[in-house]
Short mmCIF file of C-alpha atoms in Angstrom, two decimals:
data_model
loop_
_atom_site.label_atom_id
_atom_site.label_comp_id
_atom_site.label_asym_id
_atom_site.label_seq_id
_atom_site.Cartn_x
_atom_site.Cartn_y
_atom_site.Cartn_z
CA UNK A 931 158.06 -42.67 74.00
CA UNK A 932 154.78 -43.60 72.32
CA UNK A 933 151.52 -43.44 74.27
CA UNK A 934 149.59 -45.22 71.51
CA UNK A 935 151.90 -48.22 70.98
CA UNK A 936 148.85 -50.47 71.34
CA UNK A 937 147.85 -49.45 67.80
CA UNK A 938 150.94 -51.06 66.27
CA UNK A 939 150.71 -54.64 64.93
CA UNK A 940 153.71 -56.77 63.96
CA UNK A 941 155.32 -56.52 60.56
CA UNK A 942 154.75 -59.45 58.27
CA UNK A 943 157.51 -61.45 56.65
CA UNK A 944 156.70 -59.87 53.28
CA UNK A 945 156.97 -56.29 54.57
CA UNK A 946 160.12 -54.31 53.77
CA UNK A 947 162.58 -53.54 56.56
CA UNK A 948 163.31 -49.99 55.42
CA UNK A 949 161.88 -47.40 53.06
CA UNK A 950 164.50 -44.79 52.26
CA UNK A 951 165.88 -43.38 55.51
CA UNK A 952 163.10 -44.87 57.62
CA UNK A 953 163.26 -48.12 59.62
CA UNK A 954 159.85 -49.79 59.71
CA UNK A 955 158.72 -50.74 63.22
CA UNK A 956 155.22 -52.15 62.76
CA UNK A 957 151.91 -51.83 60.94
CA UNK A 958 149.40 -49.11 61.74
CA UNK A 959 146.76 -50.18 59.22
CA UNK A 960 145.86 -51.30 55.74
CA UNK A 961 143.38 -49.85 53.28
CA UNK A 962 142.39 -49.76 49.65
CA UNK A 963 145.40 -47.59 48.77
CA UNK A 964 148.11 -49.47 50.61
CA UNK A 965 149.69 -50.18 53.98
CA UNK A 966 150.53 -47.62 56.68
CA UNK A 967 153.61 -48.33 58.80
CA UNK A 968 155.05 -46.84 61.96
CA UNK A 969 158.68 -46.04 61.21
CA UNK A 970 161.68 -44.56 62.95
CA UNK A 971 163.76 -41.85 61.29
CA UNK A 972 167.51 -41.43 61.66
CA UNK A 973 167.05 -38.86 64.44
CA UNK A 974 164.96 -41.31 66.49
CA UNK A 975 161.58 -39.67 65.90
CA UNK A 976 158.56 -41.66 64.78
CA UNK A 977 156.70 -41.08 61.52
CA UNK A 978 153.88 -42.73 59.56
CA UNK A 979 154.86 -44.17 56.17
CA UNK A 980 152.18 -44.95 53.57
CA UNK A 981 153.29 -47.51 50.97
CA UNK A 982 151.07 -47.72 47.88
CA UNK A 983 149.76 -51.06 46.62
CA UNK A 984 151.98 -52.25 43.74
CA UNK A 985 148.92 -53.06 41.59
CA UNK A 986 147.92 -49.38 41.52
CA UNK A 987 151.23 -48.12 40.19
CA UNK A 988 150.59 -49.62 36.74
CA UNK A 989 147.56 -47.36 36.26
CA UNK A 990 148.64 -44.10 34.54
CA UNK A 991 145.56 -42.29 35.84
CA UNK A 992 146.39 -43.25 39.42
CA UNK A 993 150.03 -42.20 39.04
CA UNK A 994 149.03 -38.79 37.71
CA UNK A 995 146.41 -38.28 40.40
CA UNK A 996 148.74 -39.45 43.17
CA UNK A 997 151.45 -36.99 42.16
CA UNK A 998 148.93 -34.16 42.08
CA UNK A 999 147.56 -35.05 45.51
CA UNK A 1000 151.05 -35.24 47.03
CA UNK A 1001 151.77 -31.75 45.75
CA UNK A 1002 148.55 -30.43 47.26
CA UNK A 1003 149.26 -32.26 50.54
CA UNK A 1004 152.36 -30.14 50.93
CA UNK A 1005 150.12 -27.06 51.05
CA UNK A 1006 147.83 -28.21 53.89
CA UNK A 1007 148.61 -26.37 57.16
CA UNK A 1008 150.33 -28.71 59.61
CA UNK A 1009 148.41 -27.40 62.64
CA UNK A 1010 145.23 -29.17 61.48
CA UNK A 1011 146.54 -32.47 60.07
CA UNK A 1012 149.54 -34.78 60.03
CA UNK A 1013 152.47 -32.74 58.77
CA UNK A 1014 153.83 -33.77 55.38
CA UNK A 1015 157.55 -34.72 55.52
CA UNK A 1016 158.62 -36.56 52.39
CA UNK A 1017 157.45 -38.54 49.35
CA UNK A 1018 159.38 -40.78 46.97
CA UNK A 1019 157.26 -40.91 43.84
CA UNK A 1020 159.93 -42.76 41.84
CA UNK A 1021 160.18 -45.64 44.30
CA UNK A 1022 158.52 -48.89 43.20
CA UNK A 1023 155.93 -48.70 44.68
CA UNK A 1024 155.83 -45.03 45.76
CA UNK A 1025 155.43 -43.98 49.37
CA UNK A 1026 154.95 -40.85 51.43
CA UNK A 1027 155.99 -39.92 54.96
CA UNK A 1028 153.89 -37.85 57.35
CA UNK A 1029 153.88 -36.96 61.02
CA UNK A 1030 152.88 -39.73 63.44
CA UNK A 1031 150.28 -38.21 65.75
CA UNK A 1032 150.63 -39.77 69.18
CA UNK A 1033 147.10 -39.24 70.43
CA UNK A 1034 143.90 -41.27 70.73
CA UNK A 1035 141.25 -41.18 68.02
CA UNK A 1036 137.87 -39.60 68.65
CA UNK A 1037 136.35 -43.07 68.31
CA UNK A 1038 138.55 -44.37 71.14
CA UNK A 1039 137.75 -41.43 73.40
CA UNK A 1040 133.97 -41.78 72.97
CA UNK A 1041 134.17 -45.55 73.54
CA UNK A 1042 136.11 -45.05 76.77
CA UNK A 1043 134.57 -41.88 78.20
CA UNK A 1044 131.19 -41.47 76.59
CA UNK A 1045 129.84 -38.43 74.70
CA UNK A 1046 131.62 -35.08 74.98
CA UNK A 1047 130.01 -32.10 76.62
CA UNK A 1048 130.41 -28.35 76.90
CA UNK A 1049 133.64 -26.66 75.90
CA UNK A 1050 135.37 -29.88 74.87
CA UNK A 1051 132.64 -30.66 72.33
CA UNK A 1052 132.60 -27.10 71.03
CA UNK A 1053 136.39 -27.14 70.69
CA UNK A 1054 136.18 -30.36 68.72
CA UNK A 1055 133.53 -28.94 66.37
CA UNK A 1056 135.56 -25.78 65.73
CA UNK A 1057 138.82 -27.73 65.42
CA UNK A 1058 137.55 -30.20 62.82
CA UNK A 1059 135.83 -27.43 60.84
CA UNK A 1060 139.13 -25.53 60.94
CA UNK A 1061 140.96 -28.59 59.61
CA UNK A 1062 138.47 -28.96 56.76
CA UNK A 1063 138.92 -25.30 55.91
CA UNK A 1064 142.65 -25.85 55.54
CA UNK A 1065 142.24 -29.09 53.58
CA UNK A 1066 139.63 -27.66 51.20
CA UNK A 1067 141.73 -24.52 50.82
CA UNK A 1068 144.48 -26.73 49.36
CA UNK A 1069 142.02 -28.07 46.78
CA UNK A 1070 141.61 -31.46 48.48
CA UNK A 1071 138.47 -33.41 49.34
CA UNK A 1072 138.89 -35.79 52.28
CA UNK A 1073 136.17 -38.32 51.34
CA UNK A 1074 136.50 -40.44 54.49
CA UNK A 1075 136.08 -38.12 57.47
CA UNK A 1076 135.06 -40.24 60.46
CA UNK A 1077 135.93 -40.53 64.19
CA UNK A 1078 138.81 -42.92 63.45
CA UNK A 1079 140.41 -40.20 61.31
CA UNK A 1080 140.17 -37.47 63.95
CA UNK A 1081 143.09 -37.68 66.38
CA UNK A 1082 142.98 -35.69 69.62
CA UNK A 1083 146.58 -34.57 69.83
CA UNK A 1084 147.80 -32.07 72.40
CA UNK A 1085 146.71 -28.60 71.38
CA UNK A 1086 143.98 -29.29 68.83
CA UNK A 1087 142.21 -32.07 66.90
CA UNK A 1088 144.00 -33.25 63.79
CA UNK A 1089 142.35 -34.80 60.74
CA UNK A 1090 144.36 -37.54 59.05
CA UNK A 1091 144.14 -39.66 55.88
CA UNK A 1092 142.93 -36.81 53.69
CA UNK A 1093 143.16 -36.16 50.00
CA UNK A 1094 144.97 -39.23 48.74
CA UNK A 1095 141.66 -41.13 48.97
CA UNK A 1096 140.49 -38.92 46.13
CA UNK A 1097 142.72 -40.93 43.79
CA UNK A 1098 140.05 -43.63 43.82
CA UNK A 1099 136.99 -41.48 43.35
CA UNK A 1100 137.23 -38.09 41.77
CA UNK A 1101 135.17 -35.71 39.72
CA UNK A 1102 138.04 -34.58 37.48
CA UNK A 1103 139.24 -36.19 34.26
CA UNK A 1104 141.04 -38.85 36.33
CA UNK A 1105 137.81 -40.68 37.13
CA UNK A 1106 137.76 -44.05 38.82
CA UNK A 1107 134.46 -45.31 40.18
CA UNK A 1108 135.40 -48.92 40.85
CA UNK A 1109 136.08 -48.18 44.53
CA UNK A 1110 133.73 -46.50 46.97
CA UNK A 1111 135.91 -44.63 49.45
CA UNK A 1112 134.26 -43.94 52.76
CA UNK A 1113 132.41 -45.33 55.77
CA UNK A 1114 128.66 -45.69 55.24
CA UNK A 1115 127.50 -43.95 58.44
CA UNK A 1116 129.42 -40.78 57.49
CA UNK A 1117 128.74 -40.70 53.74
CA UNK A 1118 126.64 -37.96 52.16
CA UNK A 1119 123.53 -38.89 50.13
CA UNK A 1120 125.18 -38.02 46.81
CA UNK A 1121 127.93 -40.55 47.53
CA UNK A 1122 125.43 -43.38 46.96
CA UNK A 1123 124.56 -42.27 43.44
CA UNK A 1124 125.62 -44.71 40.76
CA UNK A 1125 125.67 -41.95 38.12
CA UNK A 1126 129.10 -40.87 36.91
CA UNK A 1127 127.75 -37.36 36.36
CA UNK A 1128 126.93 -36.88 40.05
CA UNK A 1129 129.73 -34.73 41.47
CA UNK A 1130 131.32 -35.56 44.82
CA UNK A 1131 132.46 -32.24 46.21
CA UNK A 1132 133.74 -30.65 49.40
CA UNK A 1133 130.09 -30.60 50.53
CA UNK A 1134 130.39 -34.35 51.20
CA UNK A 1135 133.08 -33.61 53.80
CA UNK A 1136 130.78 -31.05 55.45
CA UNK A 1137 128.06 -33.71 55.71
CA UNK A 1138 130.58 -36.08 57.29
CA UNK A 1139 131.54 -33.30 59.74
CA UNK A 1140 127.92 -33.14 60.88
CA UNK A 1141 127.84 -36.90 61.43
CA UNK A 1142 131.14 -36.85 63.34
CA UNK A 1143 130.06 -34.04 65.68
CA UNK A 1144 126.66 -35.68 66.26
CA UNK A 1145 128.48 -38.90 67.16
CA UNK A 1146 130.84 -37.04 69.51
CA UNK A 1147 127.92 -35.33 71.28
CA UNK A 1148 125.50 -38.26 71.50
CA UNK A 1149 127.57 -41.43 71.20
CA UNK A 1150 125.76 -42.57 68.05
CA UNK A 1151 125.60 -41.58 64.41
CA UNK A 1152 122.59 -39.49 63.31
CA UNK A 1153 121.32 -42.07 60.77
CA UNK A 1154 122.21 -45.21 62.68
CA UNK A 1155 120.68 -48.43 61.32
CA UNK A 1156 121.05 -52.11 62.11
CA UNK A 1157 123.01 -52.74 58.89
CA UNK A 1158 125.00 -50.70 56.37
CA UNK A 1159 122.13 -50.86 53.88
CA UNK A 1160 119.63 -49.68 56.50
CA UNK A 1161 121.95 -46.82 57.45
CA UNK A 1162 122.32 -45.83 53.79
CA UNK A 1163 118.54 -45.86 53.40
CA UNK A 1164 118.11 -43.51 56.35
CA UNK A 1165 120.77 -41.16 55.03
CA UNK A 1166 118.89 -40.96 51.74
CA UNK A 1167 115.34 -40.62 53.10
CA UNK A 1168 115.17 -39.76 56.82
CA UNK A 1169 115.97 -36.65 58.88
CA UNK A 1170 118.93 -36.93 61.28
CA UNK A 1171 118.35 -38.07 64.85
CA UNK A 1172 120.01 -35.41 67.00
CA UNK A 1173 118.42 -36.19 70.38
CA UNK A 1174 120.95 -35.45 73.10
CA UNK A 1175 123.05 -33.06 71.02
CA UNK A 1176 123.49 -29.73 72.84
CA UNK A 1177 121.35 -26.92 71.47
CA UNK A 1178 124.31 -24.65 70.76
CA UNK A 1179 125.56 -27.08 68.07
CA UNK A 1180 122.26 -27.98 66.43
CA UNK A 1181 122.11 -25.09 63.90
CA UNK A 1182 125.54 -25.94 62.47
CA UNK A 1183 125.04 -29.72 62.52
CA UNK A 1184 121.54 -29.50 61.01
CA UNK A 1185 122.80 -27.26 58.21
CA UNK A 1186 125.71 -29.61 57.50
CA UNK A 1187 123.36 -32.61 57.23
CA UNK A 1188 121.14 -31.15 54.51
CA UNK A 1189 120.30 -33.74 51.83
CA UNK A 1190 121.09 -31.29 49.02
CA UNK A 1191 124.84 -30.57 48.88
CA UNK A 1192 124.12 -27.07 47.57
CA UNK A 1193 122.21 -26.30 50.78
CA UNK A 1194 125.12 -27.14 53.09
CA UNK A 1195 127.51 -24.49 54.37
CA UNK A 1196 131.13 -24.55 53.28
CA UNK A 1197 133.80 -25.25 55.89
CA UNK A 1198 134.52 -21.51 56.37
CA UNK A 1199 130.78 -20.90 56.76
CA UNK A 1200 130.66 -23.64 59.39
CA UNK A 1201 133.27 -21.72 61.35
CA UNK A 1202 131.21 -18.54 61.01
CA UNK A 1203 128.12 -20.35 62.36
CA UNK A 1204 130.08 -21.89 65.25
CA UNK A 1205 131.62 -18.53 66.15
CA UNK A 1206 128.20 -16.86 66.09
CA UNK A 1207 128.82 -14.49 63.19
CA UNK A 1208 126.39 -16.18 60.81
CA UNK A 1209 122.99 -17.89 61.36
CA UNK A 1210 122.70 -21.64 60.90
CA UNK A 1211 120.23 -21.46 58.01
CA UNK A 1212 121.86 -20.71 54.67
CA UNK A 1213 120.47 -19.78 51.30
CA UNK A 1214 121.14 -22.67 48.88
CA UNK A 1215 123.90 -22.05 46.39
CA UNK A 1216 123.04 -22.33 42.69
CA UNK A 1217 125.89 -24.82 42.21
CA UNK A 1218 127.56 -27.34 44.53
CA UNK A 1219 131.04 -26.63 45.95
CA UNK A 1220 133.95 -27.35 43.59
CA UNK A 1221 135.76 -30.64 43.15
CA UNK A 1222 139.02 -29.16 41.91
CA UNK A 1223 140.52 -25.67 41.86
CA UNK A 1224 140.44 -25.62 38.05
CA UNK A 1225 136.66 -26.17 38.02
CA UNK A 1226 135.87 -23.77 40.86
CA UNK A 1227 132.71 -21.69 40.14
CA UNK A 1228 132.39 -18.04 41.12
CA UNK A 1229 130.94 -17.74 44.63
CA UNK A 1230 128.70 -15.01 45.90
CA UNK A 1231 130.25 -11.98 47.59
CA UNK A 1232 128.74 -13.11 50.90
CA UNK A 1233 130.53 -16.46 50.80
CA UNK A 1234 133.82 -14.82 49.84
CA UNK A 1235 133.62 -12.49 52.84
CA UNK A 1236 132.86 -15.42 55.16
CA UNK A 1237 135.83 -17.38 53.78
CA UNK A 1238 138.20 -14.44 54.27
CA UNK A 1239 137.04 -13.89 57.85
CA UNK A 1240 137.32 -17.59 58.68
CA UNK A 1241 140.79 -17.95 57.17
CA UNK A 1242 141.96 -14.89 59.08
CA UNK A 1243 141.10 -16.49 62.42
CA UNK A 1244 142.63 -19.93 61.75
CA UNK A 1245 145.87 -19.24 63.66
CA UNK A 1246 143.84 -17.93 66.60
CA UNK A 1247 141.61 -21.01 66.59
CA UNK A 1248 144.61 -23.31 66.73
CA UNK A 1249 145.52 -21.81 70.09
CA UNK A 1250 141.93 -21.52 71.29
CA UNK A 1251 141.29 -25.25 70.84
CA UNK A 1252 144.08 -26.08 73.30
CA UNK A 1253 141.56 -27.10 75.95
CA UNK A 1254 142.90 -30.59 75.32
CA UNK A 1255 141.09 -33.91 75.29
CA UNK A 1256 142.26 -34.80 78.79
CA UNK A 1257 139.80 -32.25 80.18
CA UNK A 1258 136.82 -33.84 78.38
CA UNK A 1259 133.82 -34.19 80.75
CA UNK A 1260 131.98 -37.45 80.27
CA UNK A 1261 128.90 -39.35 81.36
CA UNK A 1262 130.36 -42.87 81.21
CA UNK A 1263 133.11 -44.23 83.51
CA UNK A 1264 136.61 -43.89 82.14
CA UNK A 1265 138.20 -47.06 80.83
CA UNK A 1266 141.96 -47.46 80.67
CA UNK A 1267 143.45 -47.62 77.21
CA UNK A 1268 145.22 -50.89 76.49
CA UNK A 1269 148.75 -49.60 76.94
CA UNK A 1270 151.52 -51.77 78.29
CA UNK A 1271 151.58 -49.88 81.61
CA UNK A 1272 149.92 -46.99 83.36
CA UNK A 1273 152.85 -44.81 82.34
CA UNK A 1274 153.89 -44.06 78.79
CA UNK A 1275 154.58 -47.15 76.76
CA UNK A 1276 158.18 -47.77 75.73
CA UNK A 1277 159.13 -47.35 72.08
CA UNK A 1278 158.10 -50.45 70.13
CA UNK A 1279 160.77 -52.65 68.65
CA UNK A 1280 160.60 -54.18 65.19
CA UNK A 1281 158.11 -57.01 65.23
CA UNK A 1282 157.95 -59.56 62.41
CA UNK A 1283 155.10 -62.05 62.25
CA UNK A 1284 156.00 -65.57 61.23
CA UNK A 1285 154.36 -67.10 58.15
CA UNK A 1286 151.94 -69.27 60.07
CA UNK A 1287 148.23 -69.88 59.98
CA UNK A 1288 145.98 -67.36 61.69
CA UNK A 1289 145.32 -68.01 65.40
CA UNK A 1290 142.43 -70.30 66.14
CA UNK A 1291 139.32 -68.84 67.67
CA UNK A 1292 138.46 -69.66 71.23
CA UNK A 1293 135.61 -72.19 71.07
CA UNK A 1294 132.60 -72.17 73.28
CA UNK A 1295 133.00 -74.14 76.55
CA UNK A 1296 131.05 -77.07 75.15
CA UNK A 1297 132.72 -77.18 71.77
CA UNK A 1298 135.49 -79.54 70.87
CA UNK A 1299 138.87 -78.16 69.69
CA UNK A 1300 139.23 -77.64 65.97
CA UNK A 1301 142.19 -78.81 63.96
CA UNK A 1302 144.56 -76.35 62.34
CA UNK A 1303 144.23 -75.26 58.73
CA UNK A 1304 145.75 -77.80 56.33
CA UNK A 1305 148.90 -76.64 54.59
CA UNK A 1306 147.44 -77.39 51.14
CA UNK A 1307 143.64 -77.26 51.18
CA UNK A 1308 141.95 -79.39 48.54
CA UNK A 1309 140.59 -77.72 45.43
CA UNK A 1310 136.87 -78.14 44.89
CA UNK A 1311 135.30 -77.30 41.54
CA UNK A 1312 131.62 -78.00 42.23
CA UNK A 1313 129.17 -77.39 39.40
CA UNK A 1314 126.04 -75.44 40.19
CA UNK A 1315 122.95 -77.52 40.75
CA UNK A 1316 120.23 -75.91 38.63
CA UNK A 1317 120.92 -72.26 39.53
CA UNK A 1318 118.32 -69.64 38.91
CA UNK A 1319 118.91 -67.49 35.81
CA UNK A 1320 121.84 -65.13 36.13
CA UNK A 1321 121.38 -61.37 35.77
CA UNK A 1322 121.60 -60.01 32.26
CA UNK A 1323 122.75 -56.66 30.97
CA UNK A 1324 125.96 -54.88 30.20
CA UNK A 1325 128.86 -54.67 32.59
CA UNK A 1326 132.54 -53.81 32.53
CA UNK A 1327 134.83 -56.51 31.17
CA UNK A 1328 137.66 -57.67 33.42
CA UNK A 1329 140.15 -58.37 30.62
CA UNK A 1330 143.10 -58.71 33.00
CA UNK A 1331 141.30 -61.30 35.10
CA UNK A 1332 142.21 -59.45 38.31
CA UNK A 1333 140.52 -60.05 41.63
CA UNK A 1334 137.73 -57.44 41.67
CA UNK A 1335 137.01 -58.03 45.37
CA UNK A 1336 140.51 -57.19 46.62
CA UNK A 1337 140.32 -54.49 49.33
CA UNK A 1338 136.72 -53.61 48.44
CA UNK A 1339 134.00 -52.80 50.98
CA UNK A 1340 132.77 -56.03 52.64
CA UNK A 1341 129.92 -56.56 55.10
CA UNK A 1342 128.70 -59.62 56.96
CA UNK A 1343 125.63 -60.76 58.86
CA UNK A 1344 127.69 -61.27 62.04
CA UNK A 1345 131.32 -61.33 63.17
CA UNK A 1346 132.54 -63.64 65.91
CA UNK A 1347 134.98 -61.14 67.34
CA UNK A 1348 137.45 -58.34 66.66
CA UNK A 1349 140.16 -60.54 65.05
CA UNK A 1350 137.85 -61.85 62.28
CA UNK A 1351 136.08 -58.94 60.50
CA UNK A 1352 134.47 -59.14 57.07
CA UNK A 1353 137.29 -57.10 55.56
CA UNK A 1354 139.75 -59.92 56.24
CA UNK A 1355 138.07 -61.93 53.48
CA UNK A 1356 139.04 -59.35 50.85
CA UNK A 1357 142.49 -58.26 52.08
CA UNK A 1358 144.52 -60.66 49.92
CA UNK A 1359 146.13 -62.23 53.00
CA UNK A 1360 145.68 -66.04 53.11
CA UNK A 1361 146.28 -66.15 56.88
CA UNK A 1362 143.44 -63.82 57.92
CA UNK A 1363 139.75 -64.60 57.69
CA UNK A 1364 136.15 -63.64 58.32
CA UNK A 1365 134.40 -65.72 60.96
CA UNK A 1366 130.71 -65.62 61.86
CA UNK A 1367 128.80 -66.42 65.01
CA UNK A 1368 127.81 -70.04 65.67
CA UNK A 1369 124.36 -69.94 64.05
CA UNK A 1370 122.52 -70.18 60.71
CA UNK A 1371 122.02 -68.54 58.29
CA UNK A 1372 125.00 -66.24 57.76
CA UNK A 1373 126.26 -64.19 54.81
CA UNK A 1374 129.18 -62.13 53.56
CA UNK A 1375 128.77 -59.53 50.79
CA UNK A 1376 131.28 -57.51 48.75
CA UNK A 1377 130.60 -54.24 46.93
CA UNK A 1378 132.73 -54.19 43.74
CA UNK A 1379 132.15 -50.45 43.20
CA UNK A 1380 130.47 -50.70 39.78
CA UNK A 1381 128.79 -53.21 37.47
CA UNK A 1382 131.10 -55.97 36.19
CA UNK A 1383 130.75 -59.09 34.09
CA UNK A 1384 131.56 -61.78 36.64
CA UNK A 1385 132.88 -65.07 35.33
CA UNK A 1386 134.26 -66.75 38.44
CA UNK A 1387 133.98 -66.60 42.23
CA UNK A 1388 136.68 -68.38 44.26
CA UNK A 1389 136.04 -69.18 47.92
CA UNK A 1390 138.93 -70.09 50.23
CA UNK A 1391 137.26 -71.90 53.13
CA UNK A 1392 138.87 -72.58 56.47
CA UNK A 1393 138.11 -75.85 58.30
CA UNK A 1394 134.75 -74.41 59.42
CA UNK A 1395 133.19 -74.35 55.96
CA UNK A 1396 129.65 -74.27 54.63
CA UNK A 1397 128.12 -77.53 53.43
CA UNK A 1398 125.07 -75.71 52.04
CA UNK A 1399 125.34 -72.25 50.55
CA UNK A 1400 124.61 -70.19 47.49
CA UNK A 1401 126.47 -67.44 45.63
CA UNK A 1402 124.34 -64.47 44.64
CA UNK A 1403 124.86 -61.40 42.46
CA UNK A 1404 123.04 -58.07 42.64
CA UNK A 1405 123.12 -54.82 40.71
CA UNK A 1406 121.79 -52.71 43.59
CA UNK A 1407 122.49 -54.66 46.81
CA UNK A 1408 118.76 -55.21 47.36
CA UNK A 1409 117.54 -57.75 44.80
CA UNK A 1410 119.74 -60.86 44.57
CA UNK A 1411 120.00 -63.49 41.85
CA UNK A 1412 121.42 -66.93 42.66
CA UNK A 1413 124.19 -67.95 40.25
CA UNK A 1414 125.38 -71.01 42.18
CA UNK A 1415 123.92 -73.32 44.78
CA UNK A 1416 125.22 -76.41 46.52
CA UNK A 1417 124.24 -78.65 49.41
CA UNK A 1418 127.44 -80.69 49.33
CA UNK A 1419 130.17 -78.13 49.99
CA UNK A 1420 133.50 -79.75 50.81
CA UNK A 1421 135.60 -76.84 52.06
CA UNK A 1422 139.05 -76.01 50.76
CA UNK A 1423 139.11 -73.86 47.63
CA UNK A 1424 135.86 -73.77 45.70
CA UNK A 1425 136.09 -72.35 42.16
CA UNK A 1426 132.64 -71.38 40.91
CA UNK A 1427 131.80 -70.44 37.32
CA UNK A 1428 129.16 -67.71 37.08
CA UNK A 1429 128.76 -67.45 33.28
CA UNK A 1430 129.38 -63.71 32.98
CA UNK A 1431 126.64 -62.65 35.39
CA UNK A 1432 126.49 -58.85 35.65
CA UNK A 1433 126.46 -57.20 39.04
CA UNK A 1434 128.10 -54.82 41.47
CA UNK A 1435 127.49 -56.86 44.63
CA UNK A 1436 128.45 -60.49 45.29
CA UNK A 1437 127.18 -62.40 48.31
CA UNK A 1438 127.88 -65.83 49.81
CA UNK A 1439 124.73 -66.92 51.67
CA UNK A 1440 125.33 -69.87 53.99
CA UNK A 1441 122.58 -72.05 55.43
CA UNK A 1442 124.35 -75.14 56.82
CA UNK A 1443 127.84 -75.63 58.28
CA UNK A 1444 130.13 -78.40 59.26
CA UNK A 1445 130.71 -78.85 63.02
CA UNK A 1446 129.64 -76.59 65.90
CA UNK A 1447 131.58 -73.50 64.85
CA UNK A 1448 130.60 -70.50 62.75
CA UNK A 1449 131.50 -70.07 59.10
CA UNK A 1450 135.12 -69.19 58.41
CA UNK A 1451 136.32 -67.84 55.06
CA UNK A 1452 139.94 -66.91 54.33
CA UNK A 1453 139.27 -65.09 51.06
CA UNK A 1454 136.61 -64.46 48.45
CA UNK A 1455 137.88 -63.68 44.95
CA UNK A 1456 135.69 -62.28 42.18
CA UNK A 1457 137.07 -62.46 38.65
#
């Protein structure tokens, strides 16, 4: 039986029924690399199957990197992460199979019970540092450590979704910088550098560890801002806010959150600090931690001794962390998880979503019902009305004409509710959408990962479209140049020529809408 069946969403009509020996049951999530499914094996046990996006398989660099990461994933100890079961690298597209961890995420636990305290918090800190030690020991950088990726299984915390993310952003010869992997509130300062020469190393995971533990102990991230850009600015320039974090964790967390990656402890050194065998203040290393085993610099004798001691106690820590998340003391009232009953939820059955339009939002009590999306929305090819000059400079050329916004990082001024996040406007699914609150102005922005020559932006509006809006391009996400403006938007599909404007960020800024609802955008394409 599965306690966390509430995480599973229905399969879509385009999803496969089986992958190898595994029957797909439902969707667990979707990201820049592909789709993660819950599946049932022949013996009746449940596993997580990660199917890679077909578009990525044509890239030789990705294929080489993916194979290397799968091999390293086999070496990560199963006590600290989802156990690796199988991978079919010759399947089109390839997929891998790992353990399905039937436990709540740290994010869910904090939302329901409030910040952790005492032994439970200390166990979490030691457990996640132990997991990073095992992951880094296999030559893998996680790159997206956050509360959603820490599952509180029985026995010890487990860190999931490691390593493979490195296929998008790596410091080895297989370099791709067109995708920024990570969640802003947990990203190290060096992750925001636009320079290809800036290494992203295991020290970035240590920084994320500090943010995760601060969140677990206080209920908020240490650089929390009112927008992703404000949060990024605080990460780059401000000290962490650790008010409310217990004193016994502050030395380790403060050391992990150092701006300079060379000043942060390694994962084994974190364990030494947490276990009291090393002070929290470290002497900066002359070089940052390595990105790959082949490029690993020689460490000092002190660091080698710490690593050996920490690795020797890993099996002991696995048992010591068995306090279990059910014993977590909390300050906030406990809220019941949305399971189907108070007992364990029954095993989910295969669920296939019909090819229909996305569900309509619930209007405000005074609003009139809105009609459904038309089956064939009209195509609108408005010409810009005297746009301001477009940005100039050199940018990458999109010779293949692919959609540069697909599965990239998207943010929005507001979101009406959980079913309509900004990411739905870049997921390639024509039945999902971003929807804003019922006010003006509103905006949606996409980070393309690096500077591109942009020739066309295609907007797929739902019935609640903008009648007045502008399309803007930016090289840094701060200063925006208008490349298109209209006050007579007609909805449907708007194809906008941008004359090769160069930028990394694209934003749709809306100032007037049709009807009483918020703005609603199925997809934004950037080509």
